[in-house]
XYZ file of C-alpha atoms in Angstrom:
586
model
C 44.040 -10.140 11.117
C 42.830 -7.974 14.157
C 44.604 -7.345 17.303
C 42.992 -9.011 20.503
C 41.996 -6.327 22.883
C 44.037 -8.195 25.851
C 47.193 -8.649 24.005
C 49.077 -5.776 25.577
C 47.964 -5.940 28.920
C 51.614 -6.158 30.608
C 51.508 -7.496 34.204
C 54.441 -7.624 36.547
C 55.150 -11.125 35.423
C 55.191 -10.136 31.867
C 57.259 -7.055 32.261
C 59.744 -9.004 33.960
C 59.614 -11.755 30.822
C 59.713 -8.667 28.312
C 62.818 -7.174 30.247
C 64.812 -10.547 30.202
C 63.926 -10.851 26.214
C 65.270 -7.204 25.410
C 68.546 -8.123 27.488
C 68.762 -11.439 25.525
C 68.242 -10.231 22.168
C 70.760 -7.010 23.063
C 73.600 -9.837 23.906
C 72.668 -12.048 21.385
C 73.164 -9.311 18.612
C 75.937 -7.333 20.850
C 73.657 -4.523 20.061
C 75.699 -2.084 22.772
C 78.687 -2.347 21.519
C 78.170 -2.243 17.986
C 75.855 0.751 18.311
C 77.704 2.835 20.644
C 80.911 1.828 18.218
C 78.931 2.368 14.998
C 79.881 -1.118 14.014
C 78.002 -4.211 12.577
C 74.444 -2.092 11.530
C 72.727 -5.033 10.313
C 72.927 -6.917 13.514
C 71.571 -3.805 15.197
C 68.721 -3.423 12.746
C 68.046 -7.607 13.405
C 67.820 -6.975 17.138
C 65.570 -3.953 16.792
C 63.338 -5.684 14.161
C 63.174 -8.777 16.496
C 61.920 -6.289 19.481
C 59.020 -5.569 17.583
C 57.015 -2.088 17.193
C 58.715 0.175 19.474
C 62.168 -0.499 18.731
C 61.047 -0.477 14.954
C 60.014 2.884 15.200
C 62.892 4.167 17.080
C 65.104 2.740 14.427
C 62.896 4.645 11.717
C 63.183 7.558 13.805
C 67.016 7.288 13.918
C 67.204 6.619 10.086
C 66.188 10.352 9.879
C 68.989 11.544 12.235
C 72.388 11.852 10.429
C 73.842 14.006 13.165
C 73.252 11.443 15.676
C 74.130 8.162 13.661
C 76.592 7.156 10.582
C 75.394 7.061 7.400
C 75.981 3.111 7.431
C 73.520 2.717 10.089
C 70.933 5.116 8.555
C 70.813 2.935 5.696
C 70.313 -0.210 7.680
C 67.668 1.801 9.630
C 65.746 2.722 6.846
C 65.096 -1.169 6.155
C 63.130 -1.429 9.190
C 59.329 -2.272 8.108
C 56.513 -2.187 10.231
C 55.070 -5.320 10.866
C 51.733 -4.570 12.753
C 48.587 -6.394 12.947
C 45.356 -4.376 12.460
C 42.926 -3.068 14.978
C 39.486 -4.097 14.622
C 36.792 -1.550 13.564
C 35.052 -1.688 17.088
C 38.332 -0.708 18.322
C 38.870 2.150 16.078
C 35.488 3.239 16.650
C 35.600 3.382 20.536
C 39.014 5.030 20.042
C 37.440 7.993 17.958
C 34.605 8.305 20.081
C 36.309 8.164 23.199
C 39.223 10.724 22.077
C 36.670 13.340 20.449
C 33.374 12.872 22.631
C 31.751 12.535 19.179
C 29.680 9.377 17.750
C 31.516 8.472 14.412
C 27.769 8.238 13.087
C 27.480 12.065 13.568
C 30.878 13.013 11.990
C 30.945 10.992 9.142
C 28.573 9.760 6.258
C 31.126 7.499 5.284
C 33.688 5.732 7.059
C 36.039 2.437 5.531
C 36.308 -0.002 8.307
C 39.616 -1.345 6.321
C 42.736 0.780 6.792
C 44.291 1.352 3.608
C 47.509 2.033 5.943
C 48.541 0.692 9.116
C 51.774 1.227 11.001
C 53.360 0.779 14.652
C 51.962 3.961 15.746
C 48.455 3.902 14.211
C 46.403 2.907 10.919
C 44.497 5.326 8.423
C 40.947 5.215 7.052
C 39.205 7.292 4.261
C 36.174 8.940 4.915
C 33.658 11.300 3.870
C 32.405 14.208 6.432
C 28.733 15.255 6.408
C 29.370 18.128 3.943
C 30.696 15.618 1.359
C 34.573 16.141 1.966
C 36.705 13.608 1.804
C 39.334 13.067 4.579
C 41.580 10.587 5.843
C 41.327 9.477 9.391
C 44.544 8.278 11.555
C 43.678 6.417 14.541
C 46.424 5.707 16.741
C 46.495 2.046 18.337
C 44.890 1.903 21.384
C 47.775 0.633 23.828
C 50.588 2.098 21.727
C 51.699 4.696 24.290
C 51.797 2.604 27.302
C 53.685 0.121 25.317
C 56.171 2.754 24.223
C 56.497 4.458 27.569
C 57.050 0.737 29.026
C 59.364 -0.527 26.591
C 61.513 2.728 26.965
C 61.651 2.104 30.629
C 62.547 -1.557 30.340
C 64.992 -0.558 27.828
C 66.840 2.037 30.048
C 67.002 -0.631 32.702
C 68.463 -3.280 30.250
C 71.217 -0.787 29.561
C 72.125 -0.736 33.294
C 71.937 -4.575 33.423
C 74.293 -4.861 30.283
C 77.067 -3.122 32.471
C 76.695 -0.258 29.756
C 79.736 2.220 29.790
C 78.677 5.727 28.571
C 82.220 7.272 28.115
C 83.359 4.938 25.395
C 82.215 4.772 21.813
C 81.708 6.727 18.522
C 78.675 8.436 20.195
C 76.885 9.444 23.117
C 74.697 6.770 24.133
C 72.616 9.136 26.786
C 71.749 11.645 24.079
C 70.987 8.825 21.464
C 68.286 7.547 24.340
C 67.391 10.527 25.484
C 66.694 11.564 21.793
C 64.838 8.396 21.016
C 62.576 9.164 24.056
C 61.496 12.560 23.189
C 60.717 11.677 19.558
C 59.091 8.872 20.486
C 56.881 10.681 22.785
C 56.250 13.179 20.504
C 55.394 10.750 17.823
C 52.331 9.576 19.799
C 50.832 12.702 21.091
C 48.810 13.597 17.692
C 47.946 17.289 19.007
C 51.728 18.257 18.362
C 51.315 16.938 14.657
C 47.576 18.777 14.948
C 49.444 22.277 15.369
C 52.325 21.678 12.851
C 49.639 20.712 10.425
C 47.544 23.777 10.862
C 50.647 26.063 11.062
C 52.271 24.939 7.842
C 48.923 24.789 6.034
C 48.900 28.717 6.872
C 51.758 29.508 5.548
C 52.498 26.958 2.381
C 49.135 26.242 0.951
C 48.524 27.679 -2.603
C 51.800 28.980 -2.692
C 52.128 28.630 -6.178
C 51.274 24.843 -6.994
C 52.308 23.908 -3.607
C 49.373 22.304 -1.501
C 48.616 21.108 2.234
C 45.827 18.976 3.590
C 43.667 21.050 5.562
C 43.460 19.868 9.311
C 40.266 19.410 11.069
C 40.909 19.860 14.665
C 37.293 19.905 15.555
C 37.356 16.088 14.806
C 41.033 15.676 15.985
C 42.329 14.533 19.420
C 45.358 13.391 21.034
C 45.097 9.932 19.403
C 42.708 11.030 16.085
C 44.180 12.765 13.230
C 41.319 14.251 10.600
C 43.065 15.607 7.190
C 41.451 16.428 4.062
C 42.179 13.961 1.516
C 44.733 14.619 -1.066
C 45.177 13.260 -4.587
C 48.457 12.603 -6.234
C 51.278 9.868 -6.000
C 54.640 10.031 -4.347
C 56.948 12.171 -6.549
C 59.337 9.045 -6.832
C 56.743 7.648 -9.089
C 56.902 10.802 -11.178
C 60.786 10.656 -11.421
C 60.438 6.692 -12.334
C 59.186 7.806 -15.622
C 61.805 7.683 -18.128
C 62.749 10.705 -20.439
C 61.365 10.367 -23.848
C 63.179 9.361 -26.778
C 61.294 12.300 -28.851
C 63.494 15.249 -28.798
C 60.548 17.557 -28.332
C 58.890 15.542 -25.409
C 62.410 15.083 -23.736
C 62.777 18.927 -23.864
C 59.033 19.581 -22.315
C 59.671 16.796 -19.645
C 62.937 18.299 -18.520
C 61.700 21.742 -18.399
C 58.816 20.519 -16.030
C 61.039 18.704 -13.829
C 63.446 21.923 -13.772
C 60.423 24.102 -12.703
C 59.374 21.483 -9.977
C 63.096 21.486 -8.663
C 62.849 25.444 -8.432
C 59.450 25.559 -6.754
C 60.722 22.737 -4.147
C 63.717 24.695 -3.226
C 62.336 28.393 -3.395
C 59.597 27.179 -0.971
C 61.686 25.429 1.164
C 63.707 28.661 1.664
C 60.813 30.626 2.412
C 60.035 28.242 5.026
C 63.446 28.553 6.463
C 64.244 32.430 5.924
C 60.454 33.939 5.881
C 58.498 31.191 8.146
C 61.200 29.942 10.431
C 59.193 26.971 10.164
C 60.314 24.573 7.968
C 59.397 20.668 7.286
C 62.217 18.553 8.475
C 61.353 15.389 6.725
C 61.031 16.200 2.896
C 61.870 12.936 1.462
C 59.846 11.689 -1.839
C 57.190 9.973 0.462
C 56.207 12.949 2.006
C 55.935 14.824 -1.610
C 52.838 13.685 -3.822
C 52.591 14.779 -7.057
C 49.329 15.082 -9.193
C 47.984 16.519 -12.829
C 44.655 18.428 -13.427
C 42.495 17.062 -15.908
C 41.111 20.128 -18.230
C 37.463 19.913 -16.535
C 39.015 20.782 -13.113
C 38.134 24.493 -12.180
C 41.556 25.114 -11.083
C 43.038 23.788 -14.392
C 43.770 27.517 -15.490
C 44.302 29.030 -12.039
C 46.308 32.267 -12.173
C 48.054 33.456 -8.973
C 49.332 36.863 -8.282
C 53.229 37.126 -8.613
C 55.210 40.245 -6.757
C 56.921 42.051 -9.956
C 58.353 45.148 -7.636
C 58.232 46.252 -4.382
C 59.155 49.338 -2.481
C 59.389 50.205 1.027
C 59.140 53.782 2.624
C 58.770 54.422 6.459
C 57.743 51.007 7.193
C 55.182 50.801 4.603
C 55.668 48.449 1.829
C 54.330 49.171 -1.630
C 53.960 46.024 -3.991
C 53.036 45.840 -7.476
C 52.027 42.109 -8.701
C 50.899 40.545 -11.754
C 48.979 37.296 -12.195
C 50.319 34.247 -13.839
C 49.087 31.230 -14.709
C 49.965 28.162 -13.404
C 50.938 25.012 -14.904
C 48.256 22.241 -14.615
C 50.182 20.034 -11.938
C 50.283 20.373 -8.098
C 52.958 19.234 -5.403
C 51.221 18.179 -1.887
C 53.145 17.965 1.482
C 52.305 15.550 3.737
C 53.171 14.296 7.186
C 53.873 16.870 9.661
C 55.219 15.094 12.976
C 59.067 16.244 12.425
C 59.170 20.229 11.524
C 61.531 22.388 12.590
C 61.552 26.047 14.174
C 64.081 28.630 14.231
C 64.700 31.727 16.174
C 65.817 34.976 14.386
C 69.403 34.827 15.834
C 69.597 31.198 14.591
C 68.522 32.432 11.224
C 71.267 35.214 11.316
C 73.824 32.357 12.103
C 72.547 30.415 8.921
C 72.609 33.397 6.768
C 76.139 34.040 7.503
C 76.978 30.209 7.336
C 75.349 30.773 3.620
C 77.656 33.573 2.928
C 80.982 32.142 4.068
C 80.606 29.168 2.023
C 80.690 31.441 -0.675
C 83.643 32.992 0.388
C 85.428 30.021 1.036
C 87.313 31.791 3.708
C 87.689 28.744 6.257
C 88.228 31.112 9.531
C 84.914 32.909 8.450
C 83.519 29.568 7.839
C 84.697 28.109 11.335
C 83.505 31.508 13.088
C 79.787 31.043 11.374
C 79.893 27.522 12.646
C 80.906 28.381 16.123
C 78.001 30.806 16.329
C 75.481 28.149 15.914
C 77.216 25.532 18.457
C 77.203 25.048 22.063
C 80.307 24.675 23.895
C 80.738 21.511 26.127
C 84.390 22.098 27.270
C 87.101 24.147 26.404
C 87.406 24.997 22.790
C 90.998 25.908 21.039
C 89.298 27.605 18.259
C 92.797 27.447 16.141
C 92.740 23.926 16.205
C 88.981 23.739 15.218
C 89.956 25.996 12.059
C 92.996 23.895 11.178
C 90.660 20.714 11.469
C 87.863 22.355 9.555
C 90.032 23.473 7.031
C 91.703 19.963 6.172
C 88.289 18.622 6.349
C 86.552 21.015 3.760
C 89.314 21.819 1.552
C 88.342 18.882 -0.752
C 84.687 19.675 -0.717
C 85.266 23.337 -1.847
C 85.533 22.561 -5.512
C 82.871 19.856 -5.747
C 79.196 20.304 -7.188
C 76.419 19.456 -4.685
C 75.480 16.209 -6.772
C 78.950 15.111 -5.806
C 78.694 15.322 -2.252
C 77.359 12.625 0.313
C 75.173 14.876 2.713
C 74.758 12.647 5.536
C 78.382 11.442 5.484
C 79.536 14.877 5.321
C 77.261 16.136 8.296
C 78.286 12.994 10.419
C 81.864 13.821 10.109
C 81.239 17.518 10.693
C 79.279 16.735 14.066
C 82.104 14.322 14.862
C 84.690 17.202 14.081
C 82.679 19.416 16.434
C 82.472 17.078 19.030
C 86.183 16.147 19.255
C 86.354 20.186 19.758
C 83.721 20.210 22.745
C 81.222 21.690 20.412
C 77.815 20.517 19.959
C 75.544 21.770 17.099
C 72.462 22.912 18.145
C 69.280 20.722 17.251
C 67.556 23.152 15.295
C 70.750 23.280 12.683
C 71.393 19.854 12.520
C 67.738 19.241 11.495
C 67.907 21.625 9.107
C 70.871 20.361 7.434
C 69.760 16.903 7.515
C 66.239 18.682 5.985
C 68.415 20.185 3.764
C 70.263 17.316 2.320
C 67.010 15.311 1.904
C 65.397 17.903 -0.233
C 69.024 18.221 -2.204
C 68.846 14.696 -3.068
C 65.200 14.850 -4.432
C 66.035 18.176 -6.199
C 69.279 16.803 -7.899
C 66.997 13.962 -9.533
C 64.495 16.438 -10.920
C 67.561 18.931 -12.087
C 71.056 17.477 -11.652
C 72.167 21.460 -12.805
C 70.523 23.134 -10.212
C 72.377 24.213 -7.311
C 70.822 24.691 -3.912
C 73.550 26.723 -2.773
C 73.172 28.939 -5.810
C 69.817 29.661 -4.929
C 70.270 29.869 -1.025
C 72.935 32.585 -1.183
C 70.937 35.389 -2.944
C 68.204 34.675 -0.728
C 70.636 34.728 2.609
C 71.840 38.275 0.840
C 68.455 39.143 0.579
C 67.429 38.430 4.370
C 70.682 40.250 5.555
C 69.828 43.206 3.741
C 66.187 43.500 4.743
C 68.016 43.037 8.387
C 70.321 45.754 7.377
C 69.338 49.355 8.990
C 70.816 52.225 7.567
C 69.835 54.308 10.427
C 71.401 52.415 13.011
C 74.442 51.632 11.149
C 75.447 55.101 10.294
C 74.836 55.825 14.231
C 76.906 52.977 15.206
C 79.782 53.972 12.691
C 79.716 57.585 13.993
C 80.001 56.062 17.615
C 82.912 53.840 16.580
C 84.880 56.660 14.894
C 84.451 58.907 17.689
C 85.564 56.324 20.001
C 88.492 55.911 17.855
C 89.439 59.388 17.569
C 89.358 59.766 21.325
C 91.576 56.614 21.779
C 94.008 58.049 18.979
C 94.376 61.388 21.245
C 95.304 59.311 24.326
C 98.146 57.354 22.545
C 101.363 59.495 23.490
C 100.073 59.440 27.063
C 99.500 55.782 27.230
C 102.992 54.978 25.323
C 104.902 57.351 28.010
C 103.266 55.161 30.609
C 104.142 52.122 28.871
C 107.769 53.125 28.652
C 108.041 54.225 32.283
C 106.780 50.828 33.396
C 109.402 48.918 31.127
C 112.221 50.940 32.672
C 111.178 50.503 36.037
C 111.833 46.880 35.875
C 107.669 45.948 36.511
C 107.141 44.499 33.322
C 105.891 41.128 32.928
C 105.064 39.035 29.782
C 103.028 35.715 29.389
C 103.349 33.732 26.362
C 100.732 30.963 25.643
C 101.214 28.776 22.407
C 99.026 26.299 20.650
C 99.169 22.592 22.386
C 100.217 24.424 25.845
C 97.791 22.525 28.046
C 98.533 19.132 26.291
C 102.154 19.790 26.601
C 102.066 20.850 30.317
C 100.058 17.798 31.388
C 102.451 15.191 29.432
C 105.744 17.114 31.445
C 103.421 16.621 34.489
C 102.529 12.980 33.762
C 106.263 12.557 32.877
C 107.437 14.101 36.338
C 105.152 11.613 37.969
C 106.852 8.820 36.246
C 109.827 9.843 37.266
C 109.258 10.422 40.905
C 107.478 6.822 41.041
C 110.563 5.309 39.411
C 112.694 6.997 41.834
C 110.356 5.809 44.855
C 110.572 2.602 43.526
C 114.603 2.297 42.796
C 114.797 3.730 46.422
C 112.148 0.626 47.854
C 114.211 -1.820 45.962
C 117.417 -0.639 47.142
C 116.489 -0.414 50.787
C 114.843 -3.892 50.690
C 118.156 -5.349 49.136
C 119.992 -3.921 51.908
C 117.290 -5.272 54.583
C 117.646 -8.885 53.200
C 121.582 -8.781 52.310
C 121.732 -7.997 56.533
C 119.479 -9.593 57.879
C 120.885 -13.563 57.985
C 119.977 -13.842 61.491
C 117.097 -11.692 61.871
C 113.891 -13.011 60.499
C 111.798 -9.917 60.998
C 113.999 -7.650 58.842
C 114.100 -10.159 56.336
C 110.736 -10.606 55.830
C 110.351 -6.453 55.973
C 113.117 -6.763 52.980
C 110.888 -9.320 51.031
C 107.589 -7.103 51.814
C 109.525 -4.167 49.953
C 110.190 -6.689 47.149
C 106.578 -7.579 46.723
C 105.063 -3.861 46.845
C 107.531 -2.963 44.308
C 106.458 -5.710 42.045
C 103.010 -4.795 42.398
C 103.651 -1.046 41.473
C 105.922 -2.096 38.420
C 102.491 -4.453 37.230
C 99.875 -1.420 38.083
C 102.114 0.861 36.009
C 102.268 -1.351 33.374
C 98.617 -2.389 33.160
C 97.873 1.297 33.305
C 100.010 2.057 30.432
C 98.545 -0.974 28.380
C 95.306 0.419 29.173
C 95.717 3.854 27.782
C 97.366 2.838 24.624
C 93.944 0.145 23.999
C 91.877 3.380 24.369
C 94.060 5.641 22.208
C 93.978 2.663 19.521
C 90.262 2.308 19.681
C 89.745 6.092 19.362
C 91.310 5.988 16.018
């Protein structure tokens, strides 16, 4: 079934119709209340499914963000399936030639007119370049960019029409909308994926058994992506193969799976600590596995592996030996969602890894604070206490026992409660770590990613450690300490002079002081209001009692009663409202 060219042309009237449709569906499924309070995820999924491609893609993107939505919502959003019509070949050909400025027949010796995959953003065709290279060509649907921009604008307007309140709920809805908008606009900008693919290829292709498709930038454009075709099937098909009952074969299978798990972990940690550029969505669908046949020229491929290295005056000398690679390969796909880390961020992450090893809550808390932005006043002692209560049950668990999405969502909530916002690149990294950990635990349940990460984190900090600079800092600190020590008698004498003259003033501050002072201030205000009300009621009673022959004075007394009743009613309503909000937060 092909997509008619005119079906996506939204006139002003059709925009109004679309807006009313969005509002109707959102109200029918109570989307706003359910979403901001993270309740009834199925209703939200059904609404997104009904609203079509833009909302389906938004839900799919949210399913990769455990820092933004709850695990229950993630599980539900993963069920969203694209159900889009296929663009006809004439539309595909026109898009390619318009975007690249090249004729289709000039670039390809063969181009399959029928796509082998189609999603909400685009569809993918198999093709062969003029030099015989097999490639896959991803072509964006012609009107998808305008449709997404229109739907996002209408969605924002629909939120206003539903009298949406941004300060109520378990999540920050404004943040969610901005994240969806940014992710969708990045998704439809293929040039970002082109640059990501080239960089990832440079860092990781031929890293052991890792292979990465080559991006043909000269044939790609803003709506066109041409990659080399890669063999293999999703690694989940490999995992679905049962372990043999034959003991010798079973041992071979387990050894192979263990090797694959170690390769994935070591490569991912290299991406983080060495490349500072990592694949943020390493789920099984984005990793292929294939075996080499005996006739393949790469069947007995060797690779140099570092055996020993020594660094002298900035020059690194490496001794390497060549080792044969096993006859199978892993392939990374899809570079639309990538993470990039700064050197200071890497230092912070390495500190967290090492802090987790110590199981020292304060050290862990300090490391977390270093990778968070403060959005308000932070009581670090409260944060350490709450973090300790949260982390203690996890301290003695194996990684295979930890639900990473649920734990991450809880940590994010704990940070928000304490006016902390974890930086986006950190949440992206933890999400990627959790996705890969799930795959690794299936390959080798005994392998702990943290056990592998810990020595790498130490090695990273060791590389950062400069002995000369550290000795200079130590000498300077020692000199300053000696200088300060020599001044202690003089400073002590001055201190006692101030105390004896009565000029001393001590300031004491304790945990929770601000909350207590606010409570006392609130209580004092209530007492004052109660006294004023009592005075009004007493004065009104005297006026009414002594105004038998004076209607004006009588009416003034009655007015006082009415004012008192209104004020009492307002106080009761305010108290009920605060109690309701407190219960809702719980």
